[in-house]
């Protein structure tokens, strides 16, 4: 029997793409292997957001080359953002890769495998890398029945100067509300109770841009298609429709751009009972100079005003963020402003990164690139400050009663131990019978650990 193993790098969007790739392969009669060594097809779904992610990919590829030398019938496929960014040059650089395809070509995987013509033929297949084609209706093979990812939009039009996403995921395209609702209704029928809506910038959901016809000259699509873009509904209205789906208990979404955090989204978060008390709102830096050069289109004051309004409207809101340390031209003063902001805002979680030079992006040409050791030191300081804040915040939850959605058995495998999440998105473990999976329970928090809570059902 044909077998596969997928190695996923990067964000939740990639994780979900891997679920779709697994769904496609299973529909073609492939079985998922536990071990890499046993797989007839190994697929690397790649990330290129930072240089480190690319290095991880190339070192995984090196290991696979060795495996393939021992087992020449093994096929190796590469997908995701590196494939999209580098195109066929990956095939040149790695002659043992059999199949290569970009983010807009996920649905072509079965055809590409066919084109390589069986394992001994030595033929290789790659797609073109167009932008703007969807793969929305591919049935995903999802890991967990209780919580699921659902794409609501693809791509990004923001062009933050450090970011490759607009180049590797293309222009913003939204799925139709009806397609999204139908997908969630189907998920609920098979036991799903919580959805995480995925998009690079969910708050600008709603513009449906038809794929560019090939006869339109590249670069002029925007002007020509501008008058036939449609707005089916905006993000708050979509949330309202999803909130009305019977049997669904919770809604989460990532990621929100602070500049698009509208009053109507604040209202929706405050008034729709299924929308969780959590938001990921990337700040990146608290210095207005740096924010300007990042092309973030807000000042620190704008950010604080939006966040303040949201916190006032949604009591008990958990806020997480992304921070980039050592952006080109970031001075000691700029950096101190960001550290102070972390102390003031006291985020529930952060993802912090040191600035990484990326191909195609505008920031690589900015003056004032900082030495690695300065970026390392700044990143270390951010993590140190945040570690303390997180410990304090987790500790402060001990004694509270929280509502948790039970997701399944505790990962440690301890008998009778369950795992779930609070509305704020914090992991909580507790004793209980397996029948509770998929239900909401009230849990008294008895201990705060480094990244999770321990509780007792009451
Ligand atoms: N260098 C460092 N961090 C980056 N991010 C995106 N591009 C880069 C880069 N070139 C971070 C941002 C973004 C998150 C997904 O990744 O903080 O919000
Ligand atoms: Fe990248 Fe900015 Fe778009 Fe986020 S909003 S995906 S950081 S360009």
Coordinates of C-alpha atoms and ligand atoms in Angstrom, one line a residue:
X1 CA 0.0 0.0 0.0
X2 CA 1.2 3.5 -0.8
X3 CA 2.2 5.5 2.3
X4 CA 3.2 9.0 3.2
X5 CA 4.6 11.2 5.9
X6 CA 4.2 15.0 6.0
X7 CA 6.7 17.2 7.9
X8 CA 5.2 20.6 8.5
X9 CA 7.2 23.8 9.3
X10 CA 5.8 27.2 10.2
X11 CA 2.4 28.6 11.1
X12 CA -1.2 27.4 11.6
X13 CA -1.9 28.1 7.9
X14 CA 0.7 25.6 7.0
X15 CA -0.5 23.1 9.5
X16 CA -4.0 23.4 8.0
X17 CA -2.6 23.1 4.4
X18 CA -0.9 19.9 5.6
X19 CA -4.2 18.6 6.8
X20 CA -5.6 19.2 3.3
X21 CA -2.6 17.5 1.7
X22 CA -3.1 14.5 4.0
X23 CA -6.8 14.5 3.0
X24 CA -5.9 14.4 -0.7
X25 CA -3.4 11.6 -0.3
X26 CA -5.8 9.5 1.8
X27 CA -8.4 10.0 -0.9
X28 CA -5.9 8.6 -3.4
X29 CA -5.4 5.4 -1.2
X30 CA -2.3 6.5 0.7
X31 CA -1.9 5.5 4.3
X32 CA -0.2 7.8 6.8
X33 CA 3.1 6.2 8.2
X34 CA 4.2 6.7 11.8
X35 CA 7.9 6.6 10.9
X36 CA 9.7 8.6 8.2
X37 CA 11.8 5.6 7.2
X38 CA 8.7 3.6 6.3
X39 CA 7.1 6.2 4.1
X40 CA 7.0 5.8 0.3
X41 CA 6.4 9.6 0.0
X42 CA 7.8 12.2 2.3
X43 CA 6.3 15.7 1.8
X44 CA 8.0 18.8 3.3
X45 CA 5.5 21.6 3.8
X46 CA 7.9 24.5 4.2
X47 CA 8.0 28.0 5.8
X48 CA 10.2 31.0 4.7
X49 CA 9.1 33.6 7.2
X50 CA 12.6 33.8 8.8
X51 CA 16.0 32.5 7.8
X52 CA 15.9 30.0 10.6
X53 CA 12.9 28.3 9.2
X54 CA 14.7 28.0 5.8
X55 CA 17.7 26.5 7.5
X56 CA 15.5 23.9 9.3
X57 CA 14.1 22.9 5.9
X58 CA 17.5 22.5 4.3
X59 CA 18.8 20.4 7.1
X60 CA 15.6 18.2 7.0
X61 CA 16.2 17.9 3.2
X62 CA 19.8 16.8 3.8
X63 CA 18.6 14.0 6.1
X64 CA 16.0 12.9 3.5
X65 CA 18.7 12.7 0.9
X66 CA 20.5 10.1 3.1
X67 CA 17.3 8.2 3.6
X68 CA 16.7 8.2 -0.1
X69 CA 20.1 6.9 -0.8
X70 CA 19.3 3.9 1.3
X71 CA 15.8 3.5 -0.2
X72 CA 15.8 4.9 -3.8
X73 CA 12.1 4.3 -4.4
X74 CA 11.2 6.9 -1.7
X75 CA 9.6 10.0 -3.3
X76 CA 10.3 13.4 -1.9
X77 CA 7.9 16.3 -2.4
X78 CA 8.3 20.0 -1.4
X79 CA 5.4 22.4 -0.9
X80 CA 4.7 25.6 1.0
X81 CA 6.3 29.0 1.1
X82 CA 9.9 28.0 0.2
X83 CA 8.6 26.2 -2.8
X84 CA 6.6 29.2 -3.8
X85 CA 9.4 31.6 -3.1
X86 CA 12.3 29.7 -4.8
X87 CA 10.3 27.9 -7.5
X88 CA 12.2 25.5 -9.7
X89 CA 15.6 26.5 -8.2
X90 CA 14.8 24.0 -5.4
X91 CA 14.8 21.2 -8.0
X92 CA 18.2 22.4 -9.3
X93 CA 19.7 22.6 -5.9
X94 CA 18.3 19.3 -4.7
X95 CA 18.3 16.8 -7.6
X96 CA 16.7 14.1 -5.4
X97 CA 13.4 16.1 -5.0
X98 CA 10.7 14.5 -7.2
X99 CA 7.8 16.9 -6.9
X100 CA 7.6 20.6 -6.1
X101 CA 4.5 22.8 -5.9
X102 CA 3.6 26.2 -4.4
X103 CA 0.8 27.3 -2.1
X104 CA -1.8 27.9 -4.8
X105 CA -1.3 24.4 -6.2
X106 CA -2.1 22.2 -3.3
X107 CA -4.9 20.6 -5.2
X108 CA -2.6 19.4 -8.0
X109 CA -0.6 17.0 -5.8
X110 CA -2.2 13.8 -7.0
X111 CA -1.7 14.9 -10.6
X112 CA 1.9 15.8 -10.0
X113 CA 2.6 12.4 -8.4
X114 CA 1.1 10.8 -11.4
X115 CA 3.2 12.9 -13.7
X116 CA 6.4 11.6 -12.1
X117 CA 5.3 8.3 -13.6
X118 CA 6.0 5.7 -11.0
X119 CA 9.0 5.4 -8.9
X120 CA 11.6 4.2 -11.4
X121 CA 10.9 6.6 -14.2
X122 CA 13.2 9.4 -12.9
X123 CA 10.8 12.1 -14.1
X124 CA 10.2 15.1 -11.9
X125 CA 7.3 17.4 -11.7
X126 CA 6.8 21.0 -10.7
X127 CA 3.9 23.4 -11.1
X128 CA 3.9 26.9 -12.2
X129 CA 3.5 29.3 -9.3
X130 CA 0.5 31.5 -10.1
X131 CA -1.2 33.6 -7.5
X132 CA -4.9 33.8 -6.8
X133 CA -6.2 30.3 -7.2
X134 CA -8.0 28.6 -4.4
X135 CA -7.9 25.2 -2.9
X136 CA -10.9 25.8 -0.6
X137 CA -12.9 22.6 -1.3
X138 CA -10.2 20.1 -0.5
X139 CA -11.4 17.8 2.3
X140 CA -8.8 18.1 5.1
X141 CA -7.8 15.2 7.2
X142 CA -8.0 16.8 10.6
X143 CA -6.1 15.6 13.7
X144 CA -8.5 16.6 16.5
X145 CA -12.2 16.1 16.2
X146 CA -13.1 18.8 18.8
X147 CA -11.2 21.8 17.5
X148 CA -10.6 22.6 13.8
X149 CA -8.9 25.2 11.6
X150 CA -11.0 26.8 8.9
X151 CA -9.6 29.1 6.3
X152 CA -11.6 32.2 5.7
X153 CA -9.2 34.1 3.6
X154 CA -5.8 33.7 1.9
X155 CA -2.9 36.0 1.2
X156 CA -2.2 39.5 2.5
X157 CA -2.1 43.0 0.9
X158 CA -0.4 44.8 3.8
X159 CA 3.2 44.6 2.6
X160 CA 4.9 45.1 6.0
X161 CA 8.4 45.8 4.9
X162 CA 10.0 42.8 6.7
X163 CA 7.4 40.2 5.5
X164 CA 7.5 37.6 2.7
X165 CA 3.9 36.6 3.1
X166 CA 2.4 38.9 0.4
X167 CA 4.9 37.4 -2.0
X168 CA 4.5 33.7 -1.1
X169 CA 0.7 33.7 -0.3
X170 CA -0.4 36.3 -2.9
X171 CA -3.0 39.0 -2.8
X172 CA -5.9 38.9 -0.3
X173 CA -8.7 36.6 -1.3
X174 CA -11.7 35.8 0.9
X175 CA -13.8 32.6 0.8
X176 CA -17.5 33.1 0.3
X177 CA -19.5 33.1 3.6
X178 CA -21.7 30.3 2.4
X179 CA -18.8 28.0 1.8
X180 CA -17.4 28.8 5.2
X181 CA -20.7 28.2 7.0
X182 CA -21.2 24.9 5.2
X183 CA -17.8 23.7 6.1
X184 CA -18.3 24.5 9.7
X185 CA -21.8 22.9 9.8
X186 CA -20.2 19.7 8.4
X187 CA -17.4 19.8 11.0
X188 CA -20.0 20.2 13.8
X189 CA -21.8 17.1 12.5
X190 CA -18.6 15.1 13.0
X191 CA -18.0 16.3 16.5
X192 CA -16.2 19.6 16.1
X193 CA -17.0 22.2 18.9
X194 CA -14.5 24.9 18.3
X195 CA -13.2 26.5 15.2
X196 CA -10.2 28.7 14.7
X197 CA -10.7 30.9 11.6
X198 CA -7.5 31.4 9.7
X199 CA -6.4 34.3 7.6
X200 CA -3.3 36.5 7.5
X201 CA -5.5 39.5 8.3
X202 CA -9.0 38.3 9.3
X203 CA -10.2 41.8 10.0
X204 CA -10.1 42.7 6.4
X205 CA -12.2 39.6 5.5
X206 CA -14.8 40.1 2.8
X207 CA -13.3 41.3 -0.4
X208 CA -13.7 38.6 -3.1
X209 CA -11.2 39.1 -5.9
X210 CA -11.7 36.8 -8.8
X211 CA -8.4 35.2 -10.0
X212 CA -6.7 37.3 -12.6
X213 CA -7.4 36.0 -16.1
X214 CA -4.2 35.2 -17.9
X215 CA -4.7 37.8 -20.7
X216 CA -4.5 40.7 -18.2
X217 CA -1.0 42.1 -18.1
X218 CA 0.7 41.3 -14.8
X219 CA 0.8 44.2 -12.5
X220 CA -2.4 45.9 -13.9
X221 CA -4.8 43.3 -12.4
X222 CA -5.7 45.6 -9.5
X223 CA -6.8 48.5 -11.6
X224 CA -8.8 46.3 -14.0
X225 CA -10.5 44.2 -11.4
X226 CA -11.1 47.0 -8.9
X227 CA -14.7 47.6 -10.1
X228 CA -15.7 43.9 -10.0
X229 CA -14.4 43.1 -6.5
X230 CA -17.4 42.2 -4.3
X231 CA -17.8 42.5 -0.6
X232 CA -20.1 39.7 0.5
X233 CA -20.0 40.5 4.1
X234 CA -17.4 41.9 6.6
X235 CA -15.7 39.9 9.4
X236 CA -18.0 40.9 12.2
X237 CA -21.1 39.8 10.1
X238 CA -19.3 36.5 9.4
X239 CA -18.7 36.0 13.1
X240 CA -22.4 36.6 13.7
X241 CA -23.4 33.9 11.2
X242 CA -20.9 31.4 12.6
X243 CA -22.1 32.2 16.1
X244 CA -25.6 31.1 15.0
X245 CA -24.4 27.6 14.0
X246 CA -26.1 25.0 16.3
X247 CA -23.8 22.7 18.2
X248 CA -20.7 24.9 17.8
X249 CA -19.5 26.1 21.2
X250 CA -16.5 28.4 20.5
X251 CA -15.0 30.6 17.9
X252 CA -11.4 31.8 17.7
X253 CA -9.5 33.6 14.9
X254 CA -6.0 34.6 13.9
X255 CA -4.5 37.0 12.9
X256 CA -5.8 40.5 13.5
X257 CA -4.0 43.5 12.1
X258 CA -4.3 46.4 14.7
X259 CA -5.1 48.9 12.0
X260 CA -8.3 47.0 11.0
X261 CA -9.6 46.4 14.5
X262 CA -13.0 48.1 13.9
X263 CA -15.6 49.2 16.4
X264 CA -18.0 46.6 14.9
X265 CA -15.4 43.8 15.6
X266 CA -15.2 45.1 19.1
X267 CA -19.0 44.9 19.4
X268 CA -19.0 41.4 17.9
X269 CA -16.4 40.2 20.4
X270 CA -18.3 41.7 23.3
X271 CA -21.7 40.5 22.3
X272 CA -21.4 37.1 20.5
X273 CA -21.2 34.5 23.3
X274 CA -19.3 31.9 21.3
X275 CA -16.4 34.2 20.4
X276 CA -13.6 33.5 22.9
X277 CA -12.0 36.1 25.2
X278 CA -8.7 36.1 23.3
X279 CA -7.1 38.1 20.6
X280 CA -3.7 37.9 18.9
X281 CA -2.8 41.5 18.1
X282 CA 0.8 41.8 16.7
X283 CA 2.5 45.0 17.9
X284 CA 5.9 44.3 16.4
X285 CA 7.5 47.4 18.0
X286 CA 6.3 50.2 20.2
X287 CA 8.5 52.8 18.5
X288 CA 6.6 55.0 16.0
X289 CA 9.8 55.4 13.9
X290 CA 10.2 51.6 13.6
X291 CA 6.5 51.1 13.0
X292 CA 6.7 53.6 10.2
X293 CA 9.6 51.9 8.6
X294 CA 7.8 48.6 9.0
X295 CA 4.8 50.0 7.1
X296 CA 2.5 49.0 9.9
X297 CA 0.2 51.9 9.3
X298 CA -0.5 52.6 13.0
X299 CA 1.3 54.5 15.8
X300 CA 1.8 53.0 19.3
X301 CA -0.9 55.4 20.5
X302 CA -3.4 54.1 17.8
X303 CA -2.6 50.6 19.0
X304 CA -3.2 51.4 22.6
X305 CA -6.4 53.2 21.8
X306 CA -7.8 50.2 19.9
X307 CA -6.6 47.7 22.5
X308 CA -8.1 49.9 25.3
X309 CA -11.5 50.0 23.6
X310 CA -11.4 46.2 23.2
X311 CA -10.4 45.5 26.7
X312 CA -13.1 47.8 28.1
X313 CA -15.7 46.0 26.0
X314 CA -14.5 42.5 26.7
X315 CA -13.7 41.9 30.4
X316 CA -11.2 39.1 31.0
X317 CA -9.7 39.4 27.5
X318 CA -6.4 37.6 27.0
X319 CA -4.1 39.4 24.6
X320 CA -1.0 38.0 22.8
X321 CA 1.3 39.6 20.4
X322 CA 4.3 39.3 18.0
X323 CA 7.5 41.3 18.6
X324 CA 10.4 41.8 16.2
X325 CA 13.7 42.6 17.9
X326 CA 16.4 44.5 16.0
X327 CA 14.6 45.8 13.0
X328 CA 16.9 47.8 10.8
X329 CA 17.6 51.2 12.3
X330 CA 16.1 50.3 15.7
X331 CA 18.0 52.4 18.3
X332 CA 18.5 51.5 22.0
X333 CA 15.8 54.1 22.7
X334 CA 13.4 52.5 20.3
X335 CA 14.0 49.1 21.9
X336 CA 13.6 50.4 25.4
X337 CA 10.2 51.8 24.3
X338 CA 9.2 48.3 23.3
X339 CA 10.3 46.8 26.6
X340 CA 8.3 49.4 28.5
X341 CA 5.3 48.6 26.4
X342 CA 5.6 44.9 27.3
X343 CA 5.7 45.9 31.0
X344 CA 2.7 48.1 30.6
X345 CA 0.5 45.9 28.5
X346 CA 1.4 42.6 30.2
X347 CA 0.6 40.3 27.4
X348 CA -0.7 36.8 28.1
X349 CA 1.7 35.4 25.5
X350 CA 4.2 36.7 22.9
X351 CA 6.0 35.3 19.9
X352 CA 9.3 37.2 19.7
X353 CA 11.7 37.0 16.8
X354 CA 14.9 38.7 15.9
X355 CA 14.7 40.5 12.6
X356 CA 15.6 38.3 9.7
X357 CA 16.5 39.6 6.2
X358 CA 14.1 38.1 3.7
X359 CA 14.3 38.1 -0.1
X360 CA 11.8 40.3 -2.0
X361 CA 11.0 42.4 1.0
X362 CA 11.6 46.2 1.2
X363 CA 13.3 46.1 4.6
X364 CA 16.3 44.2 3.2
X365 CA 17.3 47.4 1.4
X366 CA 16.8 49.7 4.5
X367 CA 19.9 51.3 6.1
X368 CA 21.0 50.4 9.6
X369 CA 20.9 46.6 9.7
X370 CA 22.1 45.5 13.1
X371 CA 24.8 42.9 14.0
X372 CA 23.5 39.5 15.0
X373 CA 24.8 39.8 18.6
X374 CA 22.7 43.0 19.1
X375 CA 19.6 41.3 17.8
X376 CA 20.3 38.3 19.9
X377 CA 20.7 40.4 23.1
X378 CA 17.5 42.3 22.4
X379 CA 15.6 39.1 21.7
X380 CA 16.9 37.6 25.0
X381 CA 15.7 40.7 26.9
X382 CA 12.2 40.6 25.4
X383 CA 11.9 36.9 26.4
X384 CA 13.3 37.5 29.9
X385 CA 10.7 40.3 30.6
X386 CA 7.9 38.3 29.1
X387 CA 8.8 35.1 31.0
X388 CA 8.4 36.9 34.3
X389 CA 5.1 38.5 33.2
X390 CA 3.7 35.2 32.1
X391 CA 4.7 33.4 35.3
X392 CA 2.9 36.2 37.3
X393 CA -0.1 36.0 35.1
X394 CA -0.4 32.3 35.2
X395 CA 0.1 32.3 38.9
X396 CA -2.7 34.9 39.3
X397 CA -5.3 32.4 37.9
X398 CA -4.9 30.0 40.8
X399 CA -8.1 29.8 42.7
X400 CA -10.3 31.1 39.9
X401 CA -13.1 29.0 38.3
X402 CA -12.8 28.9 34.5
X403 CA -14.9 27.4 31.8
X404 CA -12.9 24.9 29.7
X405 CA -13.7 23.0 26.5
X406 CA -12.5 19.4 26.9
X407 CA -10.4 18.5 23.9
X408 CA -9.3 15.0 24.7
X409 CA -7.0 12.9 26.9
X410 CA -4.0 14.7 28.4
X411 CA -0.9 14.4 26.2
X412 CA 1.1 12.9 29.0
X413 CA -1.1 9.8 28.7
X414 CA -1.9 9.7 32.4
X415 CA -5.0 7.6 33.0
X416 CA -8.2 9.6 33.5
X417 CA -6.5 12.9 32.8
X418 CA -8.1 15.3 30.3
X419 CA -6.9 18.4 28.6
X420 CA -8.8 21.4 27.5
X421 CA -8.6 25.2 27.0
X422 CA -10.0 28.1 28.8
X423 CA -11.8 30.8 26.9
X424 CA -8.5 32.8 27.1
X425 CA -6.8 29.9 25.2
X426 CA -4.8 28.6 28.1
X427 CA -4.2 24.9 28.3
X428 CA -5.7 23.3 31.5
X429 CA -5.4 19.7 32.6
X430 CA -7.7 17.9 35.0
X431 CA -9.1 14.5 36.0
X432 CA -12.4 13.4 34.4
X433 CA -14.1 10.7 32.4
X434 CA -13.7 10.5 28.6
X435 CA -17.4 11.2 28.0
X436 CA -16.6 14.9 28.7
X437 CA -14.6 15.3 25.5
X438 CA -16.3 18.0 23.4
X439 CA -18.2 19.5 26.4
X440 CA -17.7 22.7 28.4
X441 CA -16.9 22.1 32.1
X442 CA -16.2 24.4 35.1
X443 CA -12.7 23.9 36.4
X444 CA -11.2 25.4 39.5
X445 CA -7.5 26.3 38.9
X446 CA -5.3 24.7 41.5
X447 CA -1.8 25.2 40.0
X448 CA -0.1 27.4 37.4
X449 CA 2.7 25.7 35.5
X450 CA 5.1 27.2 32.9
X451 CA 2.8 26.9 29.9
X452 CA -0.4 25.4 31.3
X453 CA -2.7 25.2 34.3
X454 CA -3.8 22.3 36.4
X455 CA -7.4 22.2 37.7
X456 CA -10.2 20.3 39.2
X457 CA -13.7 19.9 37.8
X458 CA -16.3 21.4 40.1
Ligands
LIG1 N1 12.0 38.7 10.7 C1 11.5 38.5 11.9 N2 10.2 38.3 12.2 C2 9.4 38.3 11.2 N3 8.0 38.1 11.2 C3 7.6 38.2 9.9 N4 8.7 38.4 9.1 C4 9.8 38.5 9.9 C5 11.1 38.8 9.6 N5 11.6 39.0 8.4 C6 7.2 37.8 12.3 C7 6.3 39.0 12.6 C8 4.9 38.4 12.2 C9 5.2 36.9 12.6 C10 4.2 36.0 11.9 O1 6.5 36.7 12.2 O2 6.3 39.3 14.0 O3 3.8 38.9 12.9
LIG2 FE1 3.1 39.8 6.8 FE2 2.2 42.3 7.6 FE3 0.6 40.7 6.1 FE4 1.1 40.0 8.6 S1 0.0 41.9 7.9 S2 1.2 38.6 6.8 S3 3.2 40.7 8.9 S4 2.6 41.6 5.5

